[in-house]
Amino acid sequence: MRKAKVAITTPNRAIQVKLFRAVGSQNYEVYYPGIGPGLFDEITALKPDVFLVQATLEGIDTYELCRKIKTTPGLNGVHVVIVTSDAEKQSQAMGALVDGVLKIPFEEKDLQRFLAEADFRNVVLMVDDSKLVHQKLGPILREEGGYEVIEALNGIQALEKLKTEPVDV
């Protein structure tokens, strides 16, 4: 089973370290996308399970970024958490379609609780024109591998499913 991917974006090194300690590296792969105009492209390429982002990033409308992530096919399954100390920004965050707000100062257990409750899907797109392959391999992936399986009988079906479904494998 793959580790869930967590992306952390904050200009504050102390917050970054505290978030990393809370996430840990045992159960998660941790990434640090850069701060700048290419951030959305980095998140699109990475497709993290969780995106922890500080509310105030220089040169970026963080709330618009979060809305864009949550409304983009293939990214809408990303759990977005805004990190902020400003109460006004906390209410703004909820309007940005985020999944959670982590108030600074925060306890590591607060983030750990959110991560424990998050639904990290492990999705496989199985593409084969043989129904027999689907009948034999599907149950193995579901029952023994613990995967959610999306099935397609050809490449065209697979491409259509990829437009709307986040897929891991």
mmCIF file of C-alpha atoms in Angstrom:
data_model
loop_
_atom_site.group_PDB
_atom_site.id
_atom_site.type_symbol
_atom_site.label_atom_id
_atom_site.label_comp_id
_atom_site.label_asym_id
_atom_site.label_seq_id
_atom_site.Cartn_x
_atom_site.Cartn_y
_atom_site.Cartn_z
ATOM 1 C CA MET A 1 0.000 0.000 0.000
ATOM 2 C CA ARG A 2 1.407 3.386 -0.933
ATOM 3 C CA LYS A 3 2.056 6.135 1.579
ATOM 4 C CA ALA A 4 -0.254 9.151 1.406
ATOM 5 C CA LYS A 5 1.393 12.243 -0.100
ATOM 6 C CA VAL A 6 1.387 15.452 1.942
ATOM 7 C CA ALA A 7 2.455 18.771 0.406
ATOM 8 C CA ILE A 8 3.462 21.574 2.795
ATOM 9 C CA THR A 9 3.700 25.163 1.556
ATOM 10 C CA THR A 10 4.603 27.909 4.013
ATOM 11 C CA PRO A 11 7.239 30.659 4.010
ATOM 12 C CA ASN A 12 7.697 30.202 7.767
ATOM 13 C CA ARG A 13 10.428 27.653 8.533
ATOM 14 C CA ALA A 14 9.268 27.126 12.142
ATOM 15 C CA ILE A 15 5.722 26.294 10.975
ATOM 16 C CA GLN A 16 7.111 24.036 8.246
ATOM 17 C CA VAL A 17 9.138 22.072 10.802
ATOM 18 C CA LYS A 18 6.180 21.781 13.188
ATOM 19 C CA LEU A 19 3.912 20.580 10.359
ATOM 20 C CA PHE A 20 6.528 18.029 9.307
ATOM 21 C CA ARG A 21 6.870 16.758 12.879
ATOM 22 C CA ALA A 22 3.084 16.440 13.144
ATOM 23 C CA VAL A 23 2.847 14.593 9.828
ATOM 24 C CA GLY A 24 5.931 12.471 10.374
ATOM 25 C CA SER A 25 7.523 10.481 7.606
ATOM 26 C CA GLN A 26 6.497 6.994 8.694
ATOM 27 C CA ASN A 27 3.045 6.972 7.093
ATOM 28 C CA TYR A 28 3.368 9.853 4.647
ATOM 29 C CA GLU A 29 5.579 11.056 1.806
ATOM 30 C CA VAL A 30 6.201 14.746 2.499
ATOM 31 C CA TYR A 31 6.805 17.281 -0.284
ATOM 32 C CA TYR A 32 7.566 21.001 -0.234
ATOM 33 C CA PRO A 33 6.237 22.702 -3.382
ATOM 34 C CA GLY A 34 7.747 26.121 -3.985
ATOM 35 C CA ILE A 35 5.978 29.386 -3.293
ATOM 36 C CA GLY A 36 5.312 31.317 -6.462
ATOM 37 C CA PRO A 37 3.295 31.482 -9.639
ATOM 38 C CA GLY A 38 4.025 27.829 -10.486
ATOM 39 C CA LEU A 39 2.495 26.466 -7.264
ATOM 40 C CA PHE A 40 -0.752 25.283 -8.882
ATOM 41 C CA ASP A 41 1.228 23.477 -11.597
ATOM 42 C CA GLU A 42 3.370 21.774 -8.941
ATOM 43 C CA ILE A 43 0.271 20.630 -7.049
ATOM 44 C CA THR A 44 -1.270 19.406 -10.325
ATOM 45 C CA ALA A 45 1.835 17.348 -11.107
ATOM 46 C CA LEU A 46 2.229 16.032 -7.551
ATOM 47 C CA LYS A 47 -1.474 15.263 -6.880
ATOM 48 C CA PRO A 48 -0.999 15.098 -3.110
ATOM 49 C CA ASP A 49 -3.556 13.518 -0.817
ATOM 50 C CA VAL A 50 -3.232 16.491 1.549
ATOM 51 C CA PHE A 51 -2.131 20.070 0.826
ATOM 52 C CA LEU A 52 -1.190 22.102 3.910
ATOM 53 C CA VAL A 53 -0.881 25.742 2.914
ATOM 54 C CA GLN A 54 -0.337 28.902 4.920
ATOM 55 C CA ALA A 55 -3.124 31.447 4.383
ATOM 56 C CA THR A 56 -0.746 34.259 3.477
ATOM 57 C CA LEU A 57 1.673 33.628 0.628
ATOM 58 C CA GLU A 58 3.387 36.542 -1.060
ATOM 59 C CA GLY A 59 2.148 37.081 -4.602
ATOM 60 C CA ILE A 60 -0.521 34.342 -4.416
ATOM 61 C CA ASP A 61 -4.223 34.527 -3.627
ATOM 62 C CA THR A 62 -4.239 31.442 -1.438
ATOM 63 C CA TYR A 63 -8.023 31.242 -1.315
ATOM 64 C CA GLU A 64 -8.332 31.343 -5.099
ATOM 65 C CA LEU A 65 -5.614 28.687 -5.309
ATOM 66 C CA CYS A 66 -7.591 26.458 -2.928
ATOM 67 C CA ARG A 67 -10.841 26.983 -4.871
ATOM 68 C CA LYS A 68 -9.029 26.135 -8.098
ATOM 69 C CA ILE A 69 -7.619 22.925 -6.610
ATOM 70 C CA LYS A 70 -11.000 21.846 -5.238
ATOM 71 C CA THR A 71 -12.800 22.509 -8.550
ATOM 72 C CA THR A 72 -10.233 20.976 -10.915
ATOM 73 C CA PRO A 73 -11.011 17.433 -12.089
ATOM 74 C CA GLY A 74 -8.311 15.101 -10.852
ATOM 75 C CA LEU A 75 -7.440 17.416 -7.941
ATOM 76 C CA ASN A 76 -10.834 17.735 -6.289
ATOM 77 C CA GLY A 77 -9.988 14.775 -4.036
ATOM 78 C CA VAL A 78 -7.020 16.618 -2.503
ATOM 79 C CA HIS A 79 -7.660 17.444 1.165
ATOM 80 C CA VAL A 80 -6.788 21.138 1.486
ATOM 81 C CA VAL A 81 -5.971 22.577 4.911
ATOM 82 C CA ILE A 82 -5.285 26.294 5.445
ATOM 83 C CA VAL A 83 -2.871 27.162 8.239
ATOM 84 C CA THR A 84 -3.477 30.595 9.802
ATOM 85 C CA SER A 85 -3.419 32.586 13.035
ATOM 86 C CA ASP A 86 -5.922 35.186 11.791
ATOM 87 C CA ALA A 87 -9.559 34.550 12.803
ATOM 88 C CA GLU A 88 -10.848 36.520 9.794
ATOM 89 C CA LYS A 89 -8.801 34.386 7.439
ATOM 90 C CA GLN A 90 -10.284 31.273 9.055
ATOM 91 C CA SER A 91 -13.791 32.281 7.943
ATOM 92 C CA GLN A 92 -12.464 33.211 4.472
ATOM 93 C CA ALA A 93 -10.894 29.757 4.235
ATOM 94 C CA MET A 94 -14.224 28.003 4.571
ATOM 95 C CA GLY A 95 -15.465 29.960 1.543
ATOM 96 C CA ALA A 96 -12.493 28.653 -0.424
ATOM 97 C CA LEU A 97 -13.856 25.075 -0.256
ATOM 98 C CA VAL A 98 -11.066 23.886 2.039
ATOM 99 C CA ASP A 99 -11.405 20.727 4.092
ATOM 100 C CA GLY A 100 -9.996 22.188 7.271
ATOM 101 C CA VAL A 101 -8.363 25.115 9.015
ATOM 102 C CA LEU A 102 -5.422 24.641 11.340
ATOM 103 C CA LYS A 103 -5.225 27.583 13.736
ATOM 104 C CA ILE A 104 -1.783 28.807 14.762
ATOM 105 C CA PRO A 105 -0.641 28.049 17.399
ATOM 106 C CA PHE A 106 -1.634 24.432 16.909
ATOM 107 C CA GLU A 107 -0.891 21.200 18.649
ATOM 108 C CA GLU A 108 0.625 18.430 16.549
ATOM 109 C CA LYS A 109 -2.230 16.158 17.667
ATOM 110 C CA ASP A 110 -4.736 18.500 15.930
ATOM 111 C CA LEU A 111 -3.175 17.813 12.528
ATOM 112 C CA GLN A 112 -2.675 14.140 13.342
ATOM 113 C CA ARG A 113 -6.396 13.857 14.179
ATOM 114 C CA PHE A 114 -7.331 15.435 10.836
ATOM 115 C CA LEU A 115 -5.012 13.076 8.960
ATOM 116 C CA ALA A 116 -6.382 10.055 10.814
ATOM 117 C CA GLU A 117 -9.944 11.014 9.838
ATOM 118 C CA ALA A 118 -9.124 11.842 6.217
ATOM 119 C CA ASP A 119 -10.201 9.370 3.571
ATOM 120 C CA PHE A 120 -7.113 8.457 1.560
ATOM 121 C CA ARG A 121 -8.265 6.444 -1.377
ATOM 122 C CA ASN A 122 -5.944 4.077 -3.173
ATOM 123 C CA VAL A 123 -7.439 4.004 -6.644
ATOM 124 C CA VAL A 124 -6.378 1.746 -9.520
ATOM 125 C CA LEU A 125 -7.559 2.264 -13.086
ATOM 126 C CA MET A 126 -7.698 -1.163 -14.699
ATOM 127 C CA VAL A 127 -7.753 -1.022 -18.498
ATOM 128 C CA ASP A 128 -8.123 -4.204 -20.510
ATOM 129 C CA ASP A 129 -10.468 -5.278 -23.298
ATOM 130 C CA SER A 130 -10.875 -8.727 -21.728
ATOM 131 C CA LYS A 131 -13.784 -9.082 -19.327
ATOM 132 C CA LEU A 132 -12.071 -12.200 -17.978
ATOM 133 C CA VAL A 133 -9.100 -10.082 -16.824
ATOM 134 C CA HIS A 134 -11.526 -7.741 -15.046
ATOM 135 C CA GLN A 135 -13.300 -10.699 -13.399
ATOM 136 C CA LYS A 136 -10.066 -12.279 -12.181
ATOM 137 C CA LEU A 137 -7.897 -9.271 -11.342
ATOM 138 C CA GLY A 138 -10.580 -6.909 -9.953
ATOM 139 C CA PRO A 139 -11.383 -8.991 -6.841
ATOM 140 C CA ILE A 140 -7.680 -9.525 -6.111
ATOM 141 C CA LEU A 141 -6.984 -5.784 -6.228
ATOM 142 C CA ARG A 142 -10.057 -4.995 -4.105
ATOM 143 C CA GLU A 143 -9.932 -7.740 -1.507
ATOM 144 C CA GLU A 144 -6.235 -8.494 -1.164
ATOM 145 C CA GLY A 145 -4.750 -5.159 -2.167
ATOM 146 C CA GLY A 146 -7.329 -2.911 -0.524
ATOM 147 C CA TYR A 147 -7.652 -0.818 -3.683
ATOM 148 C CA GLU A 148 -10.670 0.931 -5.096
ATOM 149 C CA VAL A 149 -10.815 -0.238 -8.712
ATOM 150 C CA ILE A 150 -12.125 1.813 -11.615
ATOM 151 C CA GLU A 151 -12.555 -0.279 -14.733
ATOM 152 C CA ALA A 152 -12.337 0.587 -18.414
ATOM 153 C CA LEU A 153 -12.542 -1.770 -21.379
ATOM 154 C CA ASN A 154 -10.493 0.430 -23.704
ATOM 155 C CA GLY A 155 -8.276 3.490 -23.861
ATOM 156 C CA ILE A 156 -11.087 5.891 -24.738
ATOM 157 C CA GLN A 157 -13.087 4.845 -21.670
ATOM 158 C CA ALA A 158 -9.946 5.140 -19.552
ATOM 159 C CA LEU A 159 -9.230 8.676 -20.751
ATOM 160 C CA GLU A 160 -12.809 9.734 -19.995
ATOM 161 C CA LYS A 161 -12.590 8.300 -16.481
ATOM 162 C CA LEU A 162 -9.261 10.056 -15.876
ATOM 163 C CA LYS A 163 -10.948 13.415 -16.525
ATOM 164 C CA THR A 164 -13.174 13.027 -13.471
ATOM 165 C CA GLU A 165 -11.577 10.426 -11.200
ATOM 166 C CA PRO A 166 -8.334 10.892 -9.275
ATOM 167 C CA VAL A 167 -6.297 7.727 -9.878
ATOM 168 C CA ASP A 168 -3.173 6.544 -8.052
ATOM 169 C CA VAL A 169 -2.170 3.625 -10.301
#
